[in-house]
């Protein structure tokens, strides 16, 4: 058994046979041990005129030169360290075993599935604190889908991070889309979780180059639906044969005048309804989805509904304001209510939130910054998704503009405007 007596060297050179259109060539590393050698990609490239073949380093005054040389030195240091570990642990080393070590094969670093499980456990502990329980379910599903993909594509149960590249990323995306027939939104969600796993590994140094750099997620075309003013009014005045259905109707209307989501309405407590110094009533709560605080002044329609169900069979228990049915039951009832109200749209409870943002607030001139705070969004970019501009809003804005510029842009009268003398 060889004990630290092998000849070992590292050489870096340009692979001029794979010159890119830009003229740059890849920087390749060669490991030699006892006369046997193997090459590996460094992920670096450079113009031939900026390379010193004898020194195996980049030269010149370009700003990128110091960074390239630092990366080359890091490669040398890592390989030398792996060499010592392999000699100490195994008593011998080969060029191929060194190459495998720098790719994450045969080391004690986390594999992809192990890192997946660590992320899964972290998210499990965050349920109810940073993420909702229904959000968490996507993570074990993502773990299951990726494991099935590895078995389907490579006939293995796990792989090292050294095997993750853009080709695998594209293959996994194609597997979700083609083999599992996922819609673009669903595929995008699972790819985002996988990207999270890889990003964690990248931050730990398990991945040197982010394989998602050249990945483009599927484009989503989402149609946001809401009720116009006349539709909301018809819904409000539609009387159903069962009290429970009228309650469901009123809960939709309550949300349409507060923007509160189904889960936050279901969990709404008496202490969330607060009277301010000026006598107005506000809903102040932390959104379950994002953990951000919503500040919602109550409009008259919402206050009327609040008073209507106080002390009734629909009042909640354990200090909850309302006792809502399941989301599925609510949405089924809303379809029947919409039909009786003559609303052709496929009504769901979440449309009430869109209705609040668009018909109640934005159409009536609410600044988007104020709306963002009331809806409890983490970023105003999220609020802009709701900022669909209706024809009514366009007409209103143009009418206001016409009034503001009236008399400012009259056509000048030219004496020689006409050719007729």
mmCIF file of C-alpha atoms in Angstrom:
data_model
loop_
_atom_site.group_PDB
_atom_site.id
_atom_site.type_symbol
_atom_site.label_atom_id
_atom_site.label_comp_id
_atom_site.label_asym_id
_atom_site.label_seq_id
_atom_site.Cartn_x
_atom_site.Cartn_y
_atom_site.Cartn_z
ATOM 1 C CA UNK A 1 0.000 0.000 0.000
ATOM 2 C CA UNK A 2 1.347 3.394 -0.990
ATOM 3 C CA UNK A 3 1.980 5.727 1.899
ATOM 4 C CA UNK A 4 2.452 9.295 0.678
ATOM 5 C CA UNK A 5 5.103 8.250 -1.857
ATOM 6 C CA UNK A 6 3.100 8.938 -5.042
ATOM 7 C CA UNK A 7 4.076 11.642 -7.488
ATOM 8 C CA UNK A 8 1.380 14.284 -7.554
ATOM 9 C CA UNK A 9 0.978 17.419 -9.671
ATOM 10 C CA UNK A 10 -1.716 19.860 -10.823
ATOM 11 C CA UNK A 11 -1.596 21.729 -14.140
ATOM 12 C CA UNK A 12 -3.943 24.328 -15.528
ATOM 13 C CA UNK A 13 -4.116 25.022 -19.281
ATOM 14 C CA UNK A 14 -6.428 26.403 -21.974
ATOM 15 C CA UNK A 15 -8.513 24.042 -24.081
ATOM 16 C CA UNK A 16 -8.158 25.898 -27.385
ATOM 17 C CA UNK A 17 -10.101 23.201 -29.243
ATOM 18 C CA UNK A 18 -13.306 24.427 -27.574
ATOM 19 C CA UNK A 19 -12.949 28.113 -28.324
ATOM 20 C CA UNK A 20 -16.232 30.000 -27.892
ATOM 21 C CA UNK A 21 -17.710 32.519 -30.318
ATOM 22 C CA UNK A 22 -16.408 35.270 -28.044
ATOM 23 C CA UNK A 23 -12.866 33.952 -28.597
ATOM 24 C CA UNK A 24 -12.535 32.802 -24.986
ATOM 25 C CA UNK A 25 -11.260 29.325 -24.174
ATOM 26 C CA UNK A 26 -12.107 27.119 -21.161
ATOM 27 C CA UNK A 27 -9.508 26.808 -18.393
ATOM 28 C CA UNK A 28 -9.025 23.087 -17.688
ATOM 29 C CA UNK A 29 -7.274 21.419 -14.786
ATOM 30 C CA UNK A 30 -5.189 18.243 -15.065
ATOM 31 C CA UNK A 31 -4.420 16.067 -12.053
ATOM 32 C CA UNK A 32 -1.489 13.658 -12.378
ATOM 33 C CA UNK A 33 -0.743 10.900 -9.863
ATOM 34 C CA UNK A 34 1.944 8.249 -10.503
ATOM 35 C CA UNK A 35 1.920 8.844 -14.243
ATOM 36 C CA UNK A 36 -1.869 8.652 -14.550
ATOM 37 C CA UNK A 37 -3.811 11.817 -15.217
ATOM 38 C CA UNK A 38 -7.366 13.059 -15.510
ATOM 39 C CA UNK A 39 -8.872 16.417 -16.378
ATOM 40 C CA UNK A 40 -11.639 18.465 -14.831
ATOM 41 C CA UNK A 41 -13.525 21.620 -15.706
ATOM 42 C CA UNK A 42 -12.873 24.735 -13.639
ATOM 43 C CA UNK A 43 -15.875 26.630 -14.984
ATOM 44 C CA UNK A 44 -13.529 29.469 -15.993
ATOM 45 C CA UNK A 45 -12.756 30.836 -19.442
ATOM 46 C CA UNK A 46 -10.404 33.518 -20.760
ATOM 47 C CA UNK A 47 -8.960 35.002 -23.949
ATOM 48 C CA UNK A 48 -5.767 33.188 -25.107
ATOM 49 C CA UNK A 49 -3.804 36.452 -24.993
ATOM 50 C CA UNK A 50 -4.530 36.740 -21.269
ATOM 51 C CA UNK A 51 -3.061 33.338 -20.370
ATOM 52 C CA UNK A 52 0.500 32.474 -19.277
ATOM 53 C CA UNK A 53 0.888 28.811 -20.261
ATOM 54 C CA UNK A 54 4.149 28.375 -18.345
ATOM 55 C CA UNK A 55 2.793 29.733 -15.062
ATOM 56 C CA UNK A 56 -0.698 28.321 -15.560
ATOM 57 C CA UNK A 57 -2.209 31.653 -14.567
ATOM 58 C CA UNK A 58 -4.064 34.575 -16.117
ATOM 59 C CA UNK A 59 -2.129 37.729 -16.974
ATOM 60 C CA UNK A 60 -3.032 41.260 -17.954
ATOM 61 C CA UNK A 61 -4.698 44.327 -16.491
ATOM 62 C CA UNK A 62 -8.330 43.267 -16.952
ATOM 63 C CA UNK A 63 -10.462 43.509 -13.793
ATOM 64 C CA UNK A 64 -11.374 39.820 -14.003
ATOM 65 C CA UNK A 65 -7.750 38.573 -13.944
ATOM 66 C CA UNK A 66 -7.245 38.630 -10.137
ATOM 67 C CA UNK A 67 -10.525 36.772 -9.621
ATOM 68 C CA UNK A 68 -9.590 34.048 -12.123
ATOM 69 C CA UNK A 69 -6.212 33.541 -10.452
ATOM 70 C CA UNK A 70 -7.818 33.382 -7.017
ATOM 71 C CA UNK A 71 -10.173 30.669 -8.265
ATOM 72 C CA UNK A 72 -7.256 28.705 -9.709
ATOM 73 C CA UNK A 73 -5.427 28.936 -6.375
ATOM 74 C CA UNK A 74 -8.572 27.741 -4.591
ATOM 75 C CA UNK A 75 -8.664 24.730 -6.892
ATOM 76 C CA UNK A 76 -5.036 23.964 -6.094
ATOM 77 C CA UNK A 77 -5.637 24.275 -2.353
ATOM 78 C CA UNK A 78 -8.770 22.107 -2.388
ATOM 79 C CA UNK A 79 -7.134 19.377 -4.465
ATOM 80 C CA UNK A 80 -4.042 19.361 -2.238
ATOM 81 C CA UNK A 81 -6.264 19.057 0.841
ATOM 82 C CA UNK A 82 -8.262 16.205 -0.667
ATOM 83 C CA UNK A 83 -4.965 14.517 -1.591
ATOM 84 C CA UNK A 84 -3.844 14.559 2.059
ATOM 85 C CA UNK A 85 -7.227 13.290 3.283
ATOM 86 C CA UNK A 86 -7.285 10.404 0.800
ATOM 87 C CA UNK A 87 -3.728 9.378 1.624
ATOM 88 C CA UNK A 88 -4.456 9.478 5.355
ATOM 89 C CA UNK A 89 -7.812 7.695 5.097
ATOM 90 C CA UNK A 90 -7.042 5.133 2.389
ATOM 91 C CA UNK A 91 -3.258 4.908 2.365
ATOM 92 C CA UNK A 92 -3.187 5.660 -1.357
ATOM 93 C CA UNK A 93 -4.626 8.051 -3.928
ATOM 94 C CA UNK A 94 -5.338 8.017 -7.665
ATOM 95 C CA UNK A 95 -5.968 10.820 -10.132
ATOM 96 C CA UNK A 96 -9.565 9.628 -10.589
ATOM 97 C CA UNK A 97 -10.271 9.481 -6.849
ATOM 98 C CA UNK A 98 -9.036 13.065 -6.528
ATOM 99 C CA UNK A 99 -11.306 14.143 -9.360
ATOM 100 C CA UNK A 100 -14.248 12.389 -7.710
ATOM 101 C CA UNK A 101 -13.441 14.092 -4.413
ATOM 102 C CA UNK A 102 -13.602 17.597 -5.889
ATOM 103 C CA UNK A 103 -16.908 16.664 -7.554
ATOM 104 C CA UNK A 104 -18.359 15.584 -4.219
ATOM 105 C CA UNK A 105 -18.219 11.835 -4.907
ATOM 106 C CA UNK A 106 -16.837 9.659 -2.149
ATOM 107 C CA UNK A 107 -16.724 12.435 0.449
ATOM 108 C CA UNK A 108 -18.837 12.948 3.544
ATOM 109 C CA UNK A 109 -20.586 15.994 2.122
ATOM 110 C CA UNK A 110 -24.358 15.924 1.893
ATOM 111 C CA UNK A 111 -25.891 14.352 -1.180
ATOM 112 C CA UNK A 112 -28.838 15.950 -2.946
ATOM 113 C CA UNK A 113 -31.462 13.838 -1.205
ATOM 114 C CA UNK A 114 -29.818 14.395 2.192
ATOM 115 C CA UNK A 115 -29.894 18.149 1.645
ATOM 116 C CA UNK A 116 -33.500 17.814 0.506
ATOM 117 C CA UNK A 117 -34.365 16.091 3.793
ATOM 118 C CA UNK A 118 -32.620 18.807 5.827
ATOM 119 C CA UNK A 119 -34.667 21.482 4.048
ATOM 120 C CA UNK A 120 -37.806 19.413 4.612
ATOM 121 C CA UNK A 121 -37.155 19.248 8.346
ATOM 122 C CA UNK A 122 -36.467 22.987 8.568
ATOM 123 C CA UNK A 123 -39.747 23.771 6.828
ATOM 124 C CA UNK A 124 -41.602 21.320 9.056
ATOM 125 C CA UNK A 125 -40.393 23.214 12.123
ATOM 126 C CA UNK A 126 -41.464 26.513 10.531
ATOM 127 C CA UNK A 127 -45.128 25.506 10.101
ATOM 128 C CA UNK A 128 -47.332 27.996 11.895
ATOM 129 C CA UNK A 129 -44.388 30.353 12.406
ATOM 130 C CA UNK A 130 -43.051 31.316 8.998
ATOM 131 C CA UNK A 131 -45.129 29.186 6.618
ATOM 132 C CA UNK A 132 -48.675 27.834 6.561
ATOM 133 C CA UNK A 133 -49.385 24.117 6.858
ATOM 134 C CA UNK A 134 -50.851 23.922 3.349
ATOM 135 C CA UNK A 135 -47.669 25.574 2.011
ATOM 136 C CA UNK A 136 -45.501 22.948 3.716
ATOM 137 C CA UNK A 137 -47.202 20.051 1.882
ATOM 138 C CA UNK A 138 -45.414 21.088 -1.316
ATOM 139 C CA UNK A 139 -42.007 20.214 0.189
ATOM 140 C CA UNK A 140 -42.527 16.469 0.858
ATOM 141 C CA UNK A 141 -44.200 16.275 -2.562
ATOM 142 C CA UNK A 142 -41.150 17.929 -4.146
ATOM 143 C CA UNK A 143 -38.850 15.456 -2.349
ATOM 144 C CA UNK A 144 -40.939 12.551 -3.659
ATOM 145 C CA UNK A 145 -41.002 13.870 -7.235
ATOM 146 C CA UNK A 146 -37.251 14.406 -7.406
ATOM 147 C CA UNK A 147 -36.542 10.967 -5.971
ATOM 148 C CA UNK A 148 -38.839 9.437 -8.600
ATOM 149 C CA UNK A 149 -37.054 11.463 -11.289
ATOM 150 C CA UNK A 150 -33.640 10.110 -10.260
ATOM 151 C CA UNK A 151 -34.965 6.563 -10.428
ATOM 152 C CA UNK A 152 -36.685 7.191 -13.752
ATOM 153 C CA UNK A 153 -33.790 8.969 -15.460
ATOM 154 C CA UNK A 154 -30.648 7.508 -13.848
ATOM 155 C CA UNK A 155 -31.893 4.393 -12.004
ATOM 156 C CA UNK A 156 -30.378 5.642 -8.742
ATOM 157 C CA UNK A 157 -31.827 6.777 -5.428
ATOM 158 C CA UNK A 158 -29.437 9.668 -4.826
ATOM 159 C CA UNK A 159 -26.609 11.649 -6.447
ATOM 160 C CA UNK A 160 -23.824 13.988 -5.284
ATOM 161 C CA UNK A 161 -24.113 17.684 -5.985
ATOM 162 C CA UNK A 162 -21.213 17.357 -8.393
ATOM 163 C CA UNK A 163 -23.649 15.740 -10.817
ATOM 164 C CA UNK A 164 -26.065 18.662 -10.785
ATOM 165 C CA UNK A 165 -25.696 20.742 -13.956
ATOM 166 C CA UNK A 166 -27.961 22.659 -16.328
ATOM 167 C CA UNK A 167 -28.631 19.481 -18.325
ATOM 168 C CA UNK A 168 -30.038 17.745 -15.226
ATOM 169 C CA UNK A 169 -32.035 20.851 -14.320
ATOM 170 C CA UNK A 170 -33.587 20.899 -17.796
ATOM 171 C CA UNK A 171 -34.246 17.142 -17.645
ATOM 172 C CA UNK A 172 -36.060 17.493 -14.311
ATOM 173 C CA UNK A 173 -38.140 20.392 -15.620
ATOM 174 C CA UNK A 174 -39.046 18.322 -18.680
ATOM 175 C CA UNK A 175 -39.902 15.337 -16.474
ATOM 176 C CA UNK A 176 -42.351 17.402 -14.399
ATOM 177 C CA UNK A 177 -43.913 18.944 -17.465
ATOM 178 C CA UNK A 178 -44.017 15.934 -19.795
ATOM 179 C CA UNK A 179 -43.999 12.762 -17.695
ATOM 180 C CA UNK A 180 -46.084 14.097 -14.810
ATOM 181 C CA UNK A 181 -48.089 16.466 -17.054
ATOM 182 C CA UNK A 182 -47.895 19.343 -14.593
ATOM 183 C CA UNK A 183 -49.257 22.755 -15.434
ATOM 184 C CA UNK A 184 -46.769 25.621 -15.715
ATOM 185 C CA UNK A 185 -47.634 27.046 -12.281
ATOM 186 C CA UNK A 186 -47.219 23.658 -10.546
ATOM 187 C CA UNK A 187 -43.971 22.872 -12.358
ATOM 188 C CA UNK A 188 -42.611 26.310 -11.484
ATOM 189 C CA UNK A 189 -43.354 25.695 -7.799
ATOM 190 C CA UNK A 190 -41.523 22.362 -7.649
ATOM 191 C CA UNK A 191 -38.566 23.726 -9.607
ATOM 192 C CA UNK A 192 -38.371 26.613 -7.116
ATOM 193 C CA UNK A 193 -38.088 24.146 -4.227
ATOM 194 C CA UNK A 194 -35.373 22.171 -6.033
ATOM 195 C CA UNK A 195 -33.574 25.447 -6.722
ATOM 196 C CA UNK A 196 -33.762 26.194 -2.993
ATOM 197 C CA UNK A 197 -32.037 22.874 -2.261
ATOM 198 C CA UNK A 198 -29.248 23.655 -4.735
ATOM 199 C CA UNK A 199 -28.879 27.198 -3.396
ATOM 200 C CA UNK A 200 -28.380 25.850 0.117
ATOM 201 C CA UNK A 201 -25.681 23.522 -1.188
ATOM 202 C CA UNK A 202 -24.082 26.416 -3.085
ATOM 203 C CA UNK A 203 -23.932 28.482 0.108
ATOM 204 C CA UNK A 204 -22.299 25.551 1.909
ATOM 205 C CA UNK A 205 -19.652 25.187 -0.787
ATOM 206 C CA UNK A 206 -21.043 21.867 -2.025
ATOM 207 C CA UNK A 207 -21.763 23.430 -5.414
ATOM 208 C CA UNK A 208 -19.216 25.745 -6.987
ATOM 209 C CA UNK A 209 -21.234 27.023 -9.964
ATOM 210 C CA UNK A 210 -24.974 27.570 -9.718
ATOM 211 C CA UNK A 211 -26.518 25.270 -12.362
ATOM 212 C CA UNK A 212 -29.654 27.425 -12.414
ATOM 213 C CA UNK A 213 -27.791 30.427 -13.857
ATOM 214 C CA UNK A 214 -29.028 29.701 -17.389
ATOM 215 C CA UNK A 215 -32.371 28.210 -16.365
ATOM 216 C CA UNK A 216 -35.519 30.066 -17.391
ATOM 217 C CA UNK A 217 -38.659 29.105 -15.444
ATOM 218 C CA UNK A 218 -41.880 28.579 -17.412
ATOM 219 C CA UNK A 219 -43.733 31.786 -18.127
ATOM 220 C CA UNK A 220 -47.094 32.102 -16.406
ATOM 221 C CA UNK A 221 -50.106 33.729 -17.957
ATOM 222 C CA UNK A 222 -52.565 34.243 -15.140
ATOM 223 C CA UNK A 223 -56.021 35.680 -15.633
ATOM 224 C CA UNK A 224 -57.047 37.567 -12.517
ATOM 225 C CA UNK A 225 -60.828 37.548 -12.074
ATOM 226 C CA UNK A 226 -62.928 39.791 -9.895
ATOM 227 C CA UNK A 227 -66.477 41.150 -9.694
ATOM 228 C CA UNK A 228 -67.398 44.481 -11.227
ATOM 229 C CA UNK A 229 -69.437 46.939 -9.178
ATOM 230 C CA UNK A 230 -72.793 45.905 -10.663
ATOM 231 C CA UNK A 231 -72.004 42.207 -10.133
ATOM 232 C CA UNK A 232 -71.023 42.804 -6.518
ATOM 233 C CA UNK A 233 -74.282 44.701 -5.966
ATOM 234 C CA UNK A 234 -76.356 41.884 -7.480
ATOM 235 C CA UNK A 235 -74.551 39.392 -5.265
ATOM 236 C CA UNK A 236 -75.188 41.473 -2.142
ATOM 237 C CA UNK A 237 -78.931 41.616 -2.866
ATOM 238 C CA UNK A 238 -79.364 37.943 -3.784
ATOM 239 C CA UNK A 239 -81.421 36.110 -1.170
ATOM 240 C CA UNK A 240 -80.885 32.337 -0.876
ATOM 241 C CA UNK A 241 -83.259 29.734 0.537
ATOM 242 C CA UNK A 242 -80.870 28.553 3.286
ATOM 243 C CA UNK A 243 -79.465 30.789 6.060
ATOM 244 C CA UNK A 244 -76.056 29.095 5.709
ATOM 245 C CA UNK A 245 -75.894 30.124 2.055
ATOM 246 C CA UNK A 246 -76.793 33.707 2.913
ATOM 247 C CA UNK A 247 -74.002 33.610 5.493
ATOM 248 C CA UNK A 248 -71.563 32.396 2.825
ATOM 249 C CA UNK A 249 -72.723 35.232 0.554
ATOM 250 C CA UNK A 250 -72.132 37.759 3.325
ATOM 251 C CA UNK A 251 -68.691 36.345 4.093
ATOM 252 C CA UNK A 252 -67.730 36.857 0.442
ATOM 253 C CA UNK A 253 -69.051 40.422 0.593
ATOM 254 C CA UNK A 254 -67.237 41.027 3.892
ATOM 255 C CA UNK A 255 -63.991 39.954 2.267
ATOM 256 C CA UNK A 256 -64.785 42.056 -0.821
ATOM 257 C CA UNK A 257 -64.861 45.122 1.453
ATOM 258 C CA UNK A 258 -61.845 44.171 3.613
ATOM 259 C CA UNK A 259 -59.544 42.132 1.343
ATOM 260 C CA UNK A 260 -59.157 39.487 4.034
ATOM 261 C CA UNK A 261 -58.357 35.967 2.785
ATOM 262 C CA UNK A 262 -60.399 32.865 3.621
ATOM 263 C CA UNK A 263 -57.903 31.448 6.147
ATOM 264 C CA UNK A 264 -57.436 34.816 7.885
ATOM 265 C CA UNK A 265 -61.201 35.320 8.031
ATOM 266 C CA UNK A 266 -61.634 31.847 9.488
ATOM 267 C CA UNK A 267 -59.038 32.636 12.181
ATOM 268 C CA UNK A 268 -60.252 36.209 12.794
ATOM 269 C CA UNK A 269 -60.446 36.903 16.552
ATOM 270 C CA UNK A 270 -62.452 39.498 18.444
ATOM 271 C CA UNK A 271 -59.219 41.194 19.516
ATOM 272 C CA UNK A 272 -58.313 41.712 15.850
ATOM 273 C CA UNK A 273 -61.198 44.184 15.570
ATOM 274 C CA UNK A 274 -59.962 47.355 17.214
ATOM 275 C CA UNK A 275 -61.572 50.747 17.709
ATOM 276 C CA UNK A 276 -59.272 53.668 16.999
ATOM 277 C CA UNK A 277 -59.108 57.036 18.795
ATOM 278 C CA UNK A 278 -61.314 58.653 16.152
ATOM 279 C CA UNK A 279 -63.994 56.004 16.729
ATOM 280 C CA UNK A 280 -63.364 54.044 13.520
ATOM 281 C CA UNK A 281 -63.150 50.249 13.511
ATOM 282 C CA UNK A 282 -60.097 48.522 12.076
ATOM 283 C CA UNK A 283 -59.026 44.932 11.526
ATOM 284 C CA UNK A 284 -55.416 44.493 12.648
ATOM 285 C CA UNK A 285 -53.970 41.014 12.160
ATOM 286 C CA UNK A 286 -50.879 39.096 11.131
ATOM 287 C CA UNK A 287 -51.504 37.285 7.857
ATOM 288 C CA UNK A 288 -51.021 33.536 8.124
ATOM 289 C CA UNK A 289 -49.499 33.277 4.642
ATOM 290 C CA UNK A 290 -46.759 35.908 5.004
ATOM 291 C CA UNK A 291 -46.672 36.797 8.700
ATOM 292 C CA UNK A 292 -46.962 40.490 7.818
ATOM 293 C CA UNK A 293 -49.424 42.768 9.594
ATOM 294 C CA UNK A 294 -52.548 44.028 7.787
ATOM 295 C CA UNK A 295 -54.207 47.275 8.849
ATOM 296 C CA UNK A 296 -57.733 47.431 7.424
ATOM 297 C CA UNK A 297 -60.187 50.266 8.223
ATOM 298 C CA UNK A 298 -63.713 48.828 8.059
ATOM 299 C CA UNK A 299 -66.134 50.262 5.513
ATOM 300 C CA UNK A 300 -69.858 50.484 6.230
ATOM 301 C CA UNK A 301 -70.853 47.248 4.362
ATOM 302 C CA UNK A 302 -68.316 45.267 6.401
ATOM 303 C CA UNK A 303 -69.473 46.814 9.687
ATOM 304 C CA UNK A 304 -73.101 45.967 8.861
ATOM 305 C CA UNK A 305 -72.192 42.319 8.276
ATOM 306 C CA UNK A 306 -70.130 42.305 11.473
ATOM 307 C CA UNK A 307 -73.169 43.451 13.448
ATOM 308 C CA UNK A 308 -75.568 41.140 11.614
ATOM 309 C CA UNK A 309 -73.971 37.920 12.844
ATOM 310 C CA UNK A 310 -72.978 38.953 16.354
ATOM 311 C CA UNK A 311 -74.459 36.465 18.830
ATOM 312 C CA UNK A 312 -75.992 34.247 16.109
ATOM 313 C CA UNK A 313 -75.407 30.594 15.297
ATOM 314 C CA UNK A 314 -72.755 31.729 12.788
ATOM 315 C CA UNK A 315 -70.629 33.454 15.431
ATOM 316 C CA UNK A 316 -67.375 31.620 16.093
ATOM 317 C CA UNK A 317 -66.167 29.813 19.163
ATOM 318 C CA UNK A 318 -62.971 30.349 21.180
ATOM 319 C CA UNK A 319 -63.187 34.112 20.600
ATOM 320 C CA UNK A 320 -63.365 33.707 16.801
ATOM 321 C CA UNK A 321 -65.627 36.227 15.040
ATOM 322 C CA UNK A 322 -67.159 33.770 12.540
ATOM 323 C CA UNK A 323 -67.704 30.054 12.160
ATOM 324 C CA UNK A 324 -66.901 29.352 8.532
ATOM 325 C CA UNK A 325 -67.487 26.114 6.681
ATOM 326 C CA UNK A 326 -64.681 24.392 4.779
ATOM 327 C CA UNK A 327 -63.224 26.157 1.768
ATOM 328 C CA UNK A 328 -64.639 23.435 -0.513
ATOM 329 C CA UNK A 329 -68.168 23.872 0.857
ATOM 330 C CA UNK A 330 -67.937 27.649 0.635
ATOM 331 C CA UNK A 331 -66.840 27.555 -3.014
ATOM 332 C CA UNK A 332 -69.603 25.096 -3.919
ATOM 333 C CA UNK A 333 -72.201 27.394 -2.358
ATOM 334 C CA UNK A 334 -70.738 30.425 -4.106
ATOM 335 C CA UNK A 335 -71.334 28.783 -7.484
ATOM 336 C CA UNK A 336 -75.033 28.382 -6.654
ATOM 337 C CA UNK A 337 -75.227 31.950 -5.335
ATOM 338 C CA UNK A 338 -73.543 33.328 -8.454
ATOM 339 C CA UNK A 339 -75.956 31.441 -10.686
ATOM 340 C CA UNK A 340 -78.989 32.912 -8.894
ATOM 341 C CA UNK A 341 -77.403 36.387 -9.023
ATOM 342 C CA UNK A 342 -76.925 36.082 -12.775
ATOM 343 C CA UNK A 343 -73.132 36.156 -12.536
ATOM 344 C CA UNK A 344 -71.550 34.063 -15.284
ATOM 345 C CA UNK A 345 -68.063 34.043 -13.775
ATOM 346 C CA UNK A 346 -66.828 30.945 -11.927
ATOM 347 C CA UNK A 347 -67.005 32.356 -8.426
ATOM 348 C CA UNK A 348 -64.464 31.346 -5.772
ATOM 349 C CA UNK A 349 -63.869 32.887 -2.378
ATOM 350 C CA UNK A 350 -60.452 34.236 -3.364
ATOM 351 C CA UNK A 351 -62.126 36.416 -5.990
ATOM 352 C CA UNK A 352 -63.405 38.536 -3.115
ATOM 353 C CA UNK A 353 -59.809 39.598 -2.388
ATOM 354 C CA UNK A 354 -59.276 40.549 -6.034
ATOM 355 C CA UNK A 355 -62.605 42.414 -5.966
ATOM 356 C CA UNK A 356 -61.495 44.407 -2.931
ATOM 357 C CA UNK A 357 -58.191 45.364 -4.549
ATOM 358 C CA UNK A 358 -59.591 46.237 -7.968
ATOM 359 C CA UNK A 359 -63.259 47.257 -7.783
ATOM 360 C CA UNK A 360 -63.433 48.650 -4.253
ATOM 361 C CA UNK A 361 -59.968 50.246 -3.896
ATOM 362 C CA UNK A 362 -58.031 50.871 -7.109
ATOM 363 C CA UNK A 363 -61.053 51.800 -9.213
ATOM 364 C CA UNK A 364 -61.963 54.397 -6.580
ATOM 365 C CA UNK A 365 -58.514 55.984 -6.562
ATOM 366 C CA UNK A 366 -56.844 54.150 -3.671
ATOM 367 C CA UNK A 367 -53.018 54.605 -3.898
ATOM 368 C CA UNK A 368 -51.316 51.274 -4.461
ATOM 369 C CA UNK A 369 -48.917 51.898 -1.541
ATOM 370 C CA UNK A 370 -51.870 52.170 0.870
ATOM 371 C CA UNK A 371 -53.517 49.092 -0.622
ATOM 372 C CA UNK A 372 -50.305 47.106 -0.229
ATOM 373 C CA UNK A 373 -50.220 47.866 3.507
ATOM 374 C CA UNK A 374 -53.872 46.954 4.013
ATOM 375 C CA UNK A 375 -53.484 43.661 2.155
ATOM 376 C CA UNK A 376 -50.379 42.722 4.132
ATOM 377 C CA UNK A 377 -48.081 42.165 1.173
ATOM 378 C CA UNK A 378 -44.356 41.703 1.666
ATOM 379 C CA UNK A 379 -43.615 43.680 -1.490
ATOM 380 C CA UNK A 380 -45.518 46.261 -3.500
ATOM 381 C CA UNK A 381 -44.750 44.119 -6.560
ATOM 382 C CA UNK A 382 -47.241 41.609 -5.217
ATOM 383 C CA UNK A 383 -49.886 44.328 -4.957
ATOM 384 C CA UNK A 384 -49.268 45.316 -8.563
ATOM 385 C CA UNK A 385 -50.538 41.888 -9.599
ATOM 386 C CA UNK A 386 -53.955 43.001 -8.349
ATOM 387 C CA UNK A 387 -53.714 46.343 -10.088
ATOM 388 C CA UNK A 388 -55.716 45.271 -13.119
ATOM 389 C CA UNK A 389 -56.958 48.367 -14.892
ATOM 390 C CA UNK A 390 -60.632 48.090 -15.819
ATOM 391 C CA UNK A 391 -62.350 50.101 -18.543
ATOM 392 C CA UNK A 392 -64.144 52.044 -15.831
ATOM 393 C CA UNK A 393 -60.809 53.011 -14.264
ATOM 394 C CA UNK A 394 -59.359 54.036 -17.636
ATOM 395 C CA UNK A 395 -62.400 56.199 -18.374
ATOM 396 C CA UNK A 396 -62.243 57.789 -14.917
ATOM 397 C CA UNK A 397 -58.529 58.550 -15.191
ATOM 398 C CA UNK A 398 -58.884 60.035 -18.678
ATOM 399 C CA UNK A 399 -61.833 62.198 -17.538
ATOM 400 C CA UNK A 400 -59.749 63.534 -14.651
ATOM 401 C CA UNK A 401 -56.824 64.151 -17.002
ATOM 402 C CA UNK A 402 -59.063 66.016 -19.464
ATOM 403 C CA UNK A 403 -60.279 68.283 -16.666
ATOM 404 C CA UNK A 404 -56.719 69.011 -15.472
ATOM 405 C CA UNK A 405 -55.388 69.974 -18.902
ATOM 406 C CA UNK A 406 -58.486 71.849 -20.092
ATOM 407 C CA UNK A 407 -57.423 75.134 -21.646
ATOM 408 C CA UNK A 408 -53.699 74.387 -21.448
ATOM 409 C CA UNK A 409 -53.153 73.018 -24.941
ATOM 410 C CA UNK A 410 -55.353 75.115 -27.252
ATOM 411 C CA UNK A 411 -54.298 75.103 -30.907
ATOM 412 C CA UNK A 412 -52.590 78.379 -31.840
ATOM 413 C CA UNK A 413 -54.250 80.499 -34.505
ATOM 414 C CA UNK A 414 -51.932 81.109 -37.458
ATOM 415 C CA UNK A 415 -52.690 83.880 -39.902
ATOM 416 C CA UNK A 416 -51.247 81.897 -42.807
ATOM 417 C CA UNK A 417 -52.742 78.553 -41.745
ATOM 418 C CA UNK A 418 -54.885 78.349 -44.888
ATOM 419 C CA UNK A 419 -53.622 78.519 -48.463
ATOM 420 C CA UNK A 420 -56.626 80.631 -49.336
ATOM 421 C CA UNK A 421 -55.584 84.272 -49.368
#
